[in-house]
PDB file of C-alpha atoms in Angstrom:
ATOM      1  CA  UNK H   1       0.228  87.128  23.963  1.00 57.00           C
ATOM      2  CA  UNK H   2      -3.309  85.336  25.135  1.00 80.00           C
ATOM      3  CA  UNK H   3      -4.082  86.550  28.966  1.00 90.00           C
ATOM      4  CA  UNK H   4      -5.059  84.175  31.354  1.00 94.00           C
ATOM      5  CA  UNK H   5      -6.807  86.662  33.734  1.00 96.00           C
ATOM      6  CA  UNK H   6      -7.570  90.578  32.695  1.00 97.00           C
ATOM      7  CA  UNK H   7      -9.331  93.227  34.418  1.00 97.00           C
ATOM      8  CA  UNK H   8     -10.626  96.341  32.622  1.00 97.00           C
ATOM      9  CA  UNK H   9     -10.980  99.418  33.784  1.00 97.00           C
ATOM     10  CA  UNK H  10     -12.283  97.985  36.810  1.00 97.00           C
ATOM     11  CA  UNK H  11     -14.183  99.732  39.472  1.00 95.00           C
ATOM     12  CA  UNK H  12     -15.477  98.651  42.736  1.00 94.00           C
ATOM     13  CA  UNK H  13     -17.676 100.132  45.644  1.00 89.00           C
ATOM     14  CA  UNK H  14     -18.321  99.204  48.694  1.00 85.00           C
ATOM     15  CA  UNK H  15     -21.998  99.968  50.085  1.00 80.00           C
ATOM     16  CA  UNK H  16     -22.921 102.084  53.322  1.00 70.00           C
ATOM     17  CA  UNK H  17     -22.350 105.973  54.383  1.00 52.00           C
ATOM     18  CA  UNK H  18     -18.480 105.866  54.461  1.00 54.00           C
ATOM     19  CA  UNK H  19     -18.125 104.127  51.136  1.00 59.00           C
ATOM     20  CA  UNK H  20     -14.881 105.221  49.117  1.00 59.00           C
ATOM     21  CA  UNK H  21     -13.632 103.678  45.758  1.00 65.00           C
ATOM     22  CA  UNK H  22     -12.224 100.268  47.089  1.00 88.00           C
ATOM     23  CA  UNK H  23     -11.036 100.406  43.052  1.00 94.00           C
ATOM     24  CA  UNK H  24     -10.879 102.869  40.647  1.00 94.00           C
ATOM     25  CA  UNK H  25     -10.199 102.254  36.948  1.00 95.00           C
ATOM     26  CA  UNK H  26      -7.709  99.170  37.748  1.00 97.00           C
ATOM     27  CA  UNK H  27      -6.485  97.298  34.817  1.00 97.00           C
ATOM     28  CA  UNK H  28      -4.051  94.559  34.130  1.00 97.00           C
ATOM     29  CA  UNK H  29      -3.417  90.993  32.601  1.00 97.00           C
ATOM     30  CA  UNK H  30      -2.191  88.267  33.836  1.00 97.00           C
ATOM     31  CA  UNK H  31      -0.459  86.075  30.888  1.00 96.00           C
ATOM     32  CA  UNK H  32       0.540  82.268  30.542  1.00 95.00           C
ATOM     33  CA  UNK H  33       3.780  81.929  32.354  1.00 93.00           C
ATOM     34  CA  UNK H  34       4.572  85.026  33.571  1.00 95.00           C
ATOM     35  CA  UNK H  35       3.682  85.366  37.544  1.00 97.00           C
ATOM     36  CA  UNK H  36       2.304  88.361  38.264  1.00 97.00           C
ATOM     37  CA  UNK H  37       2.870  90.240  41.956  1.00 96.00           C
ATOM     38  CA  UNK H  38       0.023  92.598  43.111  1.00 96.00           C
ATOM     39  CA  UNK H  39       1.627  94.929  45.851  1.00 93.00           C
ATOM     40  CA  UNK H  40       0.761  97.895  48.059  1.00 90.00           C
ATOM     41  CA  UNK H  41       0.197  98.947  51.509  1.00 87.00           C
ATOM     42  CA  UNK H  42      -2.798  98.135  54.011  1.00 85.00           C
ATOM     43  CA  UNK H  43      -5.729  99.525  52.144  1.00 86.00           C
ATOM     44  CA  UNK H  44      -4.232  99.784  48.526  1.00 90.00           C
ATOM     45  CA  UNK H  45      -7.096  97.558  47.363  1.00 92.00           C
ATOM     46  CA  UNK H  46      -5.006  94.176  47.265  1.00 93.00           C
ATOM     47  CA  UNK H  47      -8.336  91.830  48.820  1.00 91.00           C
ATOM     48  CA  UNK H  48     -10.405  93.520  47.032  1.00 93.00           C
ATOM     49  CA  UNK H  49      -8.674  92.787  43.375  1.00 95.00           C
ATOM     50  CA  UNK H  50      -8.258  89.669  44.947  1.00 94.00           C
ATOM     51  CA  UNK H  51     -11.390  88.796  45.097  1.00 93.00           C
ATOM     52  CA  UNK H  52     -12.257  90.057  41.320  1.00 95.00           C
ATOM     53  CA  UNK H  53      -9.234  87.387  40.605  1.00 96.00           C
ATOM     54  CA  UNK H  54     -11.104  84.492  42.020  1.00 95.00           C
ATOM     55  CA  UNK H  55     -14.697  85.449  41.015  1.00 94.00           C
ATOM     56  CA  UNK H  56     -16.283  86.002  44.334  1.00 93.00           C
ATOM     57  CA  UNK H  57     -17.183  89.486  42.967  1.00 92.00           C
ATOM     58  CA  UNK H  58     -17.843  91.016  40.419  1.00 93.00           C
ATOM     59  CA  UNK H  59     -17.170  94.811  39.529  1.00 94.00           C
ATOM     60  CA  UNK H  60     -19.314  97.853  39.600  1.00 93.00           C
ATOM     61  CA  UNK H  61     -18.070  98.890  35.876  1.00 95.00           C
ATOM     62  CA  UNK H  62     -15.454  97.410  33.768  1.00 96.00           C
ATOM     63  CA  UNK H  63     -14.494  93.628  32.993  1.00 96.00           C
ATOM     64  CA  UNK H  64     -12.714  90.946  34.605  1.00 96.00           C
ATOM     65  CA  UNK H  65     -11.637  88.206  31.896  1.00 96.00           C
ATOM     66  CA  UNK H  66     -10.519  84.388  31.906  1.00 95.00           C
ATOM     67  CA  UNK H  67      -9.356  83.151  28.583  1.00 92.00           C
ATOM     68  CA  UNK H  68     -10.142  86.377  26.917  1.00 91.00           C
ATOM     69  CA  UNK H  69     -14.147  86.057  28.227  1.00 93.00           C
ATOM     70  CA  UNK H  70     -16.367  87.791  30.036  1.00 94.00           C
ATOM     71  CA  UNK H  71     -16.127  85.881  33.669  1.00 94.00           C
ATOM     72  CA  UNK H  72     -20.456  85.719  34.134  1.00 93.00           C
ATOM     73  CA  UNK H  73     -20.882  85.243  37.872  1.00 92.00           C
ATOM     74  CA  UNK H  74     -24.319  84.072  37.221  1.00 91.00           C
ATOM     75  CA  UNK H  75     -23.218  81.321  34.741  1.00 93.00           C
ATOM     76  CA  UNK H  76     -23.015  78.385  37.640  1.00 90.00           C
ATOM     77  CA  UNK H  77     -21.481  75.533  35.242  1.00 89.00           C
ATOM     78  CA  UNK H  78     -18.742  78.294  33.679  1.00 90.00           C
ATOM     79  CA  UNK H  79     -18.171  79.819  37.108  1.00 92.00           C
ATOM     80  CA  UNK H  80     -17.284  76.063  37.980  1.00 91.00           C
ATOM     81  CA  UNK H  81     -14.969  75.545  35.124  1.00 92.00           C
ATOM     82  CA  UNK H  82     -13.054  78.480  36.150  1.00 95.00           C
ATOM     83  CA  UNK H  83     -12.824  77.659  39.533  1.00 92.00           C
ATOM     84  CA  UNK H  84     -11.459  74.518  38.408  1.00 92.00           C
ATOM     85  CA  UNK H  85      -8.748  76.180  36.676  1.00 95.00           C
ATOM     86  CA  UNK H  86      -8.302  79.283  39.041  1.00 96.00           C
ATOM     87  CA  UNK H  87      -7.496  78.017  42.935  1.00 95.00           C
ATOM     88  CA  UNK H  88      -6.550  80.234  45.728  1.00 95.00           C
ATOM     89  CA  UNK H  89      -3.630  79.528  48.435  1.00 94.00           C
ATOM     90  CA  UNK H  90      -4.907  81.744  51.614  1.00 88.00           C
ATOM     91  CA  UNK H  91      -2.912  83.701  54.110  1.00 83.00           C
ATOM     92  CA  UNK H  92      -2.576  81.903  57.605  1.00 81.00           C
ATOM     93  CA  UNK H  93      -1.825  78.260  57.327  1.00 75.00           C
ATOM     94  CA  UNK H  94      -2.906  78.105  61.079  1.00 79.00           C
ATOM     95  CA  UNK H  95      -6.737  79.172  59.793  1.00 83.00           C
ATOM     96  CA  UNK H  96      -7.197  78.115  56.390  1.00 83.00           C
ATOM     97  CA  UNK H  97      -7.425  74.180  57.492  1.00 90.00           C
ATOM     98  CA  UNK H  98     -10.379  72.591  59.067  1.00 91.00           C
ATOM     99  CA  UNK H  99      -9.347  71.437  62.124  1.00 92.00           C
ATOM    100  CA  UNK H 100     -11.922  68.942  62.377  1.00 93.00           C
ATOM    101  CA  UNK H 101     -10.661  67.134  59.561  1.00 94.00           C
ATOM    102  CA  UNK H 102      -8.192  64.558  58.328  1.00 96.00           C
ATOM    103  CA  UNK H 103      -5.623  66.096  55.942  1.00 96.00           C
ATOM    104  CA  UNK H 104      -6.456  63.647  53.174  1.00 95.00           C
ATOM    105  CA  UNK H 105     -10.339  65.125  53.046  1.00 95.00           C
ATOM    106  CA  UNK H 106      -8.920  68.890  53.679  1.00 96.00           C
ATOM    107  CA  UNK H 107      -6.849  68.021  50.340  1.00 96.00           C
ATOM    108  CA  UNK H 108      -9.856  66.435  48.476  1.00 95.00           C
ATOM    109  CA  UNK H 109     -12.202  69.264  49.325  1.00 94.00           C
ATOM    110  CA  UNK H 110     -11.943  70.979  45.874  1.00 94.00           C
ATOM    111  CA  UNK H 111     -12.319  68.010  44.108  1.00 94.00           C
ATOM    112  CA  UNK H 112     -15.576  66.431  45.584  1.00 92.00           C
ATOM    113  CA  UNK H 113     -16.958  70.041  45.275  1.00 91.00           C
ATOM    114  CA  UNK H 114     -16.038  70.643  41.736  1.00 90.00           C
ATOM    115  CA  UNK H 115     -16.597  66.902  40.453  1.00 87.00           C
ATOM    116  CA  UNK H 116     -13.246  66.521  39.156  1.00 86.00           C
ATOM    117  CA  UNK H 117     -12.700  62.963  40.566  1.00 85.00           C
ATOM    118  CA  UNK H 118     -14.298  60.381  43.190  1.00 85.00           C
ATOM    119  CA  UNK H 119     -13.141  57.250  45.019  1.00 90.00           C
ATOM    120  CA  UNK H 120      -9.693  55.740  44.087  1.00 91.00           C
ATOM    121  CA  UNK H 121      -8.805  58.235  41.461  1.00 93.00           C
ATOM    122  CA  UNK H 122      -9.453  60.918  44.254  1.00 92.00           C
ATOM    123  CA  UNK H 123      -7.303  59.273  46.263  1.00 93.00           C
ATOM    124  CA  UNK H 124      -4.403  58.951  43.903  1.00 94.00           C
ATOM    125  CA  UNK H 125      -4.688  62.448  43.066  1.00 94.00           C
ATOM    126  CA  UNK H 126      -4.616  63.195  46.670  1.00 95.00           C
ATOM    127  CA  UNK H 127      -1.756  61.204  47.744  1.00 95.00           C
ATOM    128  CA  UNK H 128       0.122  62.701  44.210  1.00 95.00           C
ATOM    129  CA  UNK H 129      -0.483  66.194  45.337  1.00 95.00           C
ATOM    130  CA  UNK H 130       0.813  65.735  49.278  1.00 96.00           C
ATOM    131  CA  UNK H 131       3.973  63.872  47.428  1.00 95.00           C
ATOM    132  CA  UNK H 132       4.481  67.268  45.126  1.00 94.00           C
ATOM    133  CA  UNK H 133       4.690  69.168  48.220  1.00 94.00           C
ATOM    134  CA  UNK H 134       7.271  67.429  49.979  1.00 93.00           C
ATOM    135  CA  UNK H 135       4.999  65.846  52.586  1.00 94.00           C
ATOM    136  CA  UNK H 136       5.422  61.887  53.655  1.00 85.00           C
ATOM    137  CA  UNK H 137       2.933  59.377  52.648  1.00 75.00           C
ATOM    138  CA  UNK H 138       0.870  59.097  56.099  1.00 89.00           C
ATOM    139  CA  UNK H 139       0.406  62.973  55.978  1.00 94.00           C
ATOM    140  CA  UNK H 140      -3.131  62.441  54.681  1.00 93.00           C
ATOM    141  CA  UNK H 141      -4.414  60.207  57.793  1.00 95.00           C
ATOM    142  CA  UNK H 142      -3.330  63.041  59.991  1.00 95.00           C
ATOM    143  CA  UNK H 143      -4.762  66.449  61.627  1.00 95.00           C
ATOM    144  CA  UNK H 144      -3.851  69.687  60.643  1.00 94.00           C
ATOM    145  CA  UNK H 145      -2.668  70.332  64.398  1.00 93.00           C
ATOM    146  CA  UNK H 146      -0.196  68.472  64.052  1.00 94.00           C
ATOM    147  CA  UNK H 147       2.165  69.785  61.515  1.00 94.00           C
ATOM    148  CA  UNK H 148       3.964  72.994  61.611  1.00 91.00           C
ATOM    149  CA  UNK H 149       3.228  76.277  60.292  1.00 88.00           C
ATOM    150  CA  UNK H 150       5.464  75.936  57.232  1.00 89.00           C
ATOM    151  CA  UNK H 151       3.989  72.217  56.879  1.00 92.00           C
ATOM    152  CA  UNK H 152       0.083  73.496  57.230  1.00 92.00           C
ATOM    153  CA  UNK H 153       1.037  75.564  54.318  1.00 92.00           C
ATOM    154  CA  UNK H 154       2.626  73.446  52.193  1.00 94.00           C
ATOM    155  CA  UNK H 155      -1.175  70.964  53.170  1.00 95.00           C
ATOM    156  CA  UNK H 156      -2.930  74.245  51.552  1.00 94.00           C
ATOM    157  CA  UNK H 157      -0.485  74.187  48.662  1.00 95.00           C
ATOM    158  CA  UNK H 158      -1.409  70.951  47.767  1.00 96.00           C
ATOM    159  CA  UNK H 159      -5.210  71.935  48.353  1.00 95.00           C
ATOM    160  CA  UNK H 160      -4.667  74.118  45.697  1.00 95.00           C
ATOM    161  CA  UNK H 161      -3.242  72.161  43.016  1.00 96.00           C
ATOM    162  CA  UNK H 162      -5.245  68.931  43.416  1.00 95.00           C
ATOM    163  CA  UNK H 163      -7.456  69.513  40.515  1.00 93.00           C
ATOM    164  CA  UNK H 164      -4.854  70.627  37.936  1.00 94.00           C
ATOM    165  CA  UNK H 165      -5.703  74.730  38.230  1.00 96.00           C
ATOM    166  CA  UNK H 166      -3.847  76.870  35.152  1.00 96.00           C
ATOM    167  CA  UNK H 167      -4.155  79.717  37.940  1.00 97.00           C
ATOM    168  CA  UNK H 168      -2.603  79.484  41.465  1.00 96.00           C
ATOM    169  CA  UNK H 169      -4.002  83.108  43.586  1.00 96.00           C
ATOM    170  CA  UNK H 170      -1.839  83.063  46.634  1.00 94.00           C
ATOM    171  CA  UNK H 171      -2.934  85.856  49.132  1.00 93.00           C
ATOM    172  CA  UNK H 172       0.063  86.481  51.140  1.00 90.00           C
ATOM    173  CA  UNK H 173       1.142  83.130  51.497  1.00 89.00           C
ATOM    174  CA  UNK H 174       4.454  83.237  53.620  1.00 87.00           C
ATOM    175  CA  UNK H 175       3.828  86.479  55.613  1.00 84.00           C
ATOM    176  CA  UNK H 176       2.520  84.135  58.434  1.00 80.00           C
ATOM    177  CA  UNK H 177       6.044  82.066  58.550  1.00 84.00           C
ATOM    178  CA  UNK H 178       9.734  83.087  59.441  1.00 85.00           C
ATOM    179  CA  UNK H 179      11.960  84.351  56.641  1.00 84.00           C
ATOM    180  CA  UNK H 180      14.030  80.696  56.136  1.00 86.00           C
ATOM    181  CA  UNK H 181      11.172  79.209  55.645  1.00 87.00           C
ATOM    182  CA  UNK H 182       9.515  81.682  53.229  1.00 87.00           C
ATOM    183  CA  UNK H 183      12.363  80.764  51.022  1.00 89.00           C
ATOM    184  CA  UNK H 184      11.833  77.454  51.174  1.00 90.00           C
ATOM    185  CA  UNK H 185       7.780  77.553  50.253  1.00 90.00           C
ATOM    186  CA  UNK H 186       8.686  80.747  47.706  1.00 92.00           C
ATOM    187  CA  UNK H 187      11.166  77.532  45.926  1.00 93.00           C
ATOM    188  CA  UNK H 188       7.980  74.999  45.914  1.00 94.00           C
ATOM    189  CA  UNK H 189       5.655  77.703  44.197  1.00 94.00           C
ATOM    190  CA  UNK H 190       8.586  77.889  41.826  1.00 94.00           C
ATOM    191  CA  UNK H 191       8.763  73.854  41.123  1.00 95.00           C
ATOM    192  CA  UNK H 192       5.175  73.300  41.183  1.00 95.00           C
ATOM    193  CA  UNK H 193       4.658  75.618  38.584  1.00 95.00           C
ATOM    194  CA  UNK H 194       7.245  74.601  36.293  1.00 95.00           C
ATOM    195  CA  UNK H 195       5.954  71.188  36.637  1.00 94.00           C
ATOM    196  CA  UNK H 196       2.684  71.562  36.302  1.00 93.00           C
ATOM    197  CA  UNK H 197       2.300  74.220  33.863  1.00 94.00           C
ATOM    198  CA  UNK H 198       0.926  77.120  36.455  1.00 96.00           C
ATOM    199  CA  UNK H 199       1.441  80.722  36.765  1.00 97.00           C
ATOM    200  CA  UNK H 200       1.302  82.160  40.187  1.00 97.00           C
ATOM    201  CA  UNK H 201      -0.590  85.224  40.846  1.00 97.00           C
ATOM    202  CA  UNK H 202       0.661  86.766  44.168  1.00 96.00           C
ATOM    203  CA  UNK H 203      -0.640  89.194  46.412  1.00 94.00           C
ATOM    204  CA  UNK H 204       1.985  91.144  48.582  1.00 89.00           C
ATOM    205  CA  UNK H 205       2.761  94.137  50.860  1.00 85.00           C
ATOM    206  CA  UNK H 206       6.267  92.876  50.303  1.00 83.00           C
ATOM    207  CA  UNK H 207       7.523  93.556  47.532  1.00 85.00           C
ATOM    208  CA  UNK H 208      11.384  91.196  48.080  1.00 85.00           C
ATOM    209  CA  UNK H 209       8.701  87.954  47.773  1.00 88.00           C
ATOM    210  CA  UNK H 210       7.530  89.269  44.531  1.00 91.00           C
ATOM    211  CA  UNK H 211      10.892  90.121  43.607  1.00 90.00           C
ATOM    212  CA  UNK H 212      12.375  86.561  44.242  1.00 89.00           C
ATOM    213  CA  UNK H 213       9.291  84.996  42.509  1.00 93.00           C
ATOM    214  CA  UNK H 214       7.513  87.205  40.082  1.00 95.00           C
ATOM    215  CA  UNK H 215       8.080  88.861  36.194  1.00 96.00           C
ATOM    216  CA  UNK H 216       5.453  90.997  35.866  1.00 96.00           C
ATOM    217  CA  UNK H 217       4.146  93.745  38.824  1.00 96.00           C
ATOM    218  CA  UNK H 218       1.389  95.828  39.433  1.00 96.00           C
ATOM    219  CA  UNK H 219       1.697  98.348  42.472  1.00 94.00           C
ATOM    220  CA  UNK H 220      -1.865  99.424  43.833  1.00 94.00           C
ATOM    221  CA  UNK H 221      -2.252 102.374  46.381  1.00 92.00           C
ATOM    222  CA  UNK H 222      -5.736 103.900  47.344  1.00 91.00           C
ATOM    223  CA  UNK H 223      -7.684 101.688  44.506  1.00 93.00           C
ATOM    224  CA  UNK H 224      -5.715 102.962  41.471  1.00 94.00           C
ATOM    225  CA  UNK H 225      -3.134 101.108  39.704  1.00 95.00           C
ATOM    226  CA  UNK H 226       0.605 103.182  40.126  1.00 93.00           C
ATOM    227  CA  UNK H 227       3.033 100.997  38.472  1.00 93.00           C
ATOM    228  CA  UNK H 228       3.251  98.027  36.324  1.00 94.00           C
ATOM    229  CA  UNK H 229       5.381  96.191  34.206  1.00 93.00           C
ATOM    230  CA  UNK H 230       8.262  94.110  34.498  1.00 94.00           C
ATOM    231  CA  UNK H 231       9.570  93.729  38.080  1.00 94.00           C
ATOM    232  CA  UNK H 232      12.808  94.149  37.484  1.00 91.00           C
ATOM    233  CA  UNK H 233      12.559  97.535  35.696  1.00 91.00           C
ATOM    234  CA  UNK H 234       9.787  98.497  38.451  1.00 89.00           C
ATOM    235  CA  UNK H 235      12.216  97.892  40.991  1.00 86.00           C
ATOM    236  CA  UNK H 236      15.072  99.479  39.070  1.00 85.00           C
ATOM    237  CA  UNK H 237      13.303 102.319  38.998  1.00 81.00           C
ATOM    238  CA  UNK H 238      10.651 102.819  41.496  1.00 79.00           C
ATOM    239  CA  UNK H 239       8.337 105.650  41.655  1.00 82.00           C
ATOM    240  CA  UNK H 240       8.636 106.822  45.298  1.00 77.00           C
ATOM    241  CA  UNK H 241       5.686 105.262  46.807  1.00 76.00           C
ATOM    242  CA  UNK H 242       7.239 102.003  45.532  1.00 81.00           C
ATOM    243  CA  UNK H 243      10.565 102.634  46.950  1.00 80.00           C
ATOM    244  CA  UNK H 244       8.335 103.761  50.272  1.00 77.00           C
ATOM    245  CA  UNK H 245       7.258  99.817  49.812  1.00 79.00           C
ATOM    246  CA  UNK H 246      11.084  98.534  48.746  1.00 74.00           C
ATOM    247  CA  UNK H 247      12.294 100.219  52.229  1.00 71.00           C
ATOM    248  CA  UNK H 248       9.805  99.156  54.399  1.00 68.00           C
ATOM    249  CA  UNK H 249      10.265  94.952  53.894  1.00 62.00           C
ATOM    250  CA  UNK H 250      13.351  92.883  55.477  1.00 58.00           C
ATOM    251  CA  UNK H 251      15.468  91.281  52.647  1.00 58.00           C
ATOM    252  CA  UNK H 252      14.965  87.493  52.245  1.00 54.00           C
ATOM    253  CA  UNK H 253      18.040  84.811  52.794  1.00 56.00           C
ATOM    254  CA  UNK H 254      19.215  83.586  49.770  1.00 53.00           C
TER     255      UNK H 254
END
């Protein structure tokens, strides 16, 4: 099967006197249709593969990969393609919006900056996206203070998916809210990428959200890759540091 996203034998440093391996020999694929949870503890490495996901680093040794490529950091009109099809839903809904702007240009942002689409067909797309997420038509003439946590989420959701991405990155994206409505944005990710054709890449402590969203897993801890492979015979039978991670989460409502 073609990968959307691969890293290879990955390693990554990070400079000054108490340096350690932030990743060491890390590889894994992500493939069309198959969302992929990347889980571990404080520390394990998760921001840092993160980052190697959405090309705002690049790795001391090995590869990262889009469409079976080279990603080339230095390339400024490929880096843009891929950016166009690789978007990134952040943590806290509460600091992830500019609160000195209208929703409408918050949503628009990655268009104007990747020259997807201007004026009217901006708009459309705009107003389209904000619909997808379940949010009323005069959302986009309001401020992000206004809304609630679950709703400033869903406004970053739709940030995301504006321009038509293959590749949604979501960096703990319900940890900030309470467990109903986890559920409820945990179903959206669902219908948005059935819809549109996406597959989610999510990055966890907790591994009941991958669970209830995710087919494929990949379990860091100190840098290094642990587990991987499909969740449901990771979780079936987890290595003890992954049952450490199964024990420590609350369950999620169904």
């Amino acid at each position: 099967m073609t990968t959307l996203l691969e890293l290879s034998d990955v390693t990554f440093r990070y400079p000054g006197r108490h340096a350690g391996a932030a990743l060491d020999g890390v590889s894994f694929a992500v493939r069309p249709g198959r969302h992929l949870g990347i889980v571990g503890e404080s520390g394990a490495g998760k921001t840092t593969v993160l980052r190697m996901l959405l090309g705002l680093a690049a790795p001391h040794t090995g590869t990262v990969s889009f469409d079976g490529a080279p990603l080339d950091l230095r390339d400024r009109a490929g880096l843009r393609r891929f950016r166009a099809a690789v978007q990134p839903v952040f943590q806290d809904p509460y600091s992830s919006l500019d609160p000195r702007q209208r929703v409408d240009r918050i949503v628009g942002e990655p268009l104007r900056s990747l020259g997807v689409a201007s004026g009217s067909e901006a708009e459309d797309r705009v107003a389209a996206a904000l619909r997808d997420v379940g949010l009323d038509g005069d959302a986009g003439r309001r401020w992000p203070h206004e809304f609630s946590g679950g709703q400033r989420q869903r406004i970053a959701i739709a940030r995301a998916v504006v321009a038509g991405p293959r590749v949604l990155v979501a960096d703990e994206p319900v940890s900030a809210l309470d467990l109903t409505t986890r559920v409820v944005v945990l179903e959206l990710f669902e219908r948005l990428a059935e819809e549109h054709g996406m597959t989610i890449v999510l990055v966890s402590h907790d591994l009941a959200v991958v669970a209830r969203l995710c087919a494929d897993t990949v379990v860091l801890r100190g840098g290094r890759v642990v587990e991987q492979g499909d969740t449901g015979r990771v979780l079936a039978s987890p290595g003890s540091y992954t049952r450490a991670l199964l024990d420590a989460v609350p369950r999620l409502p169904r």
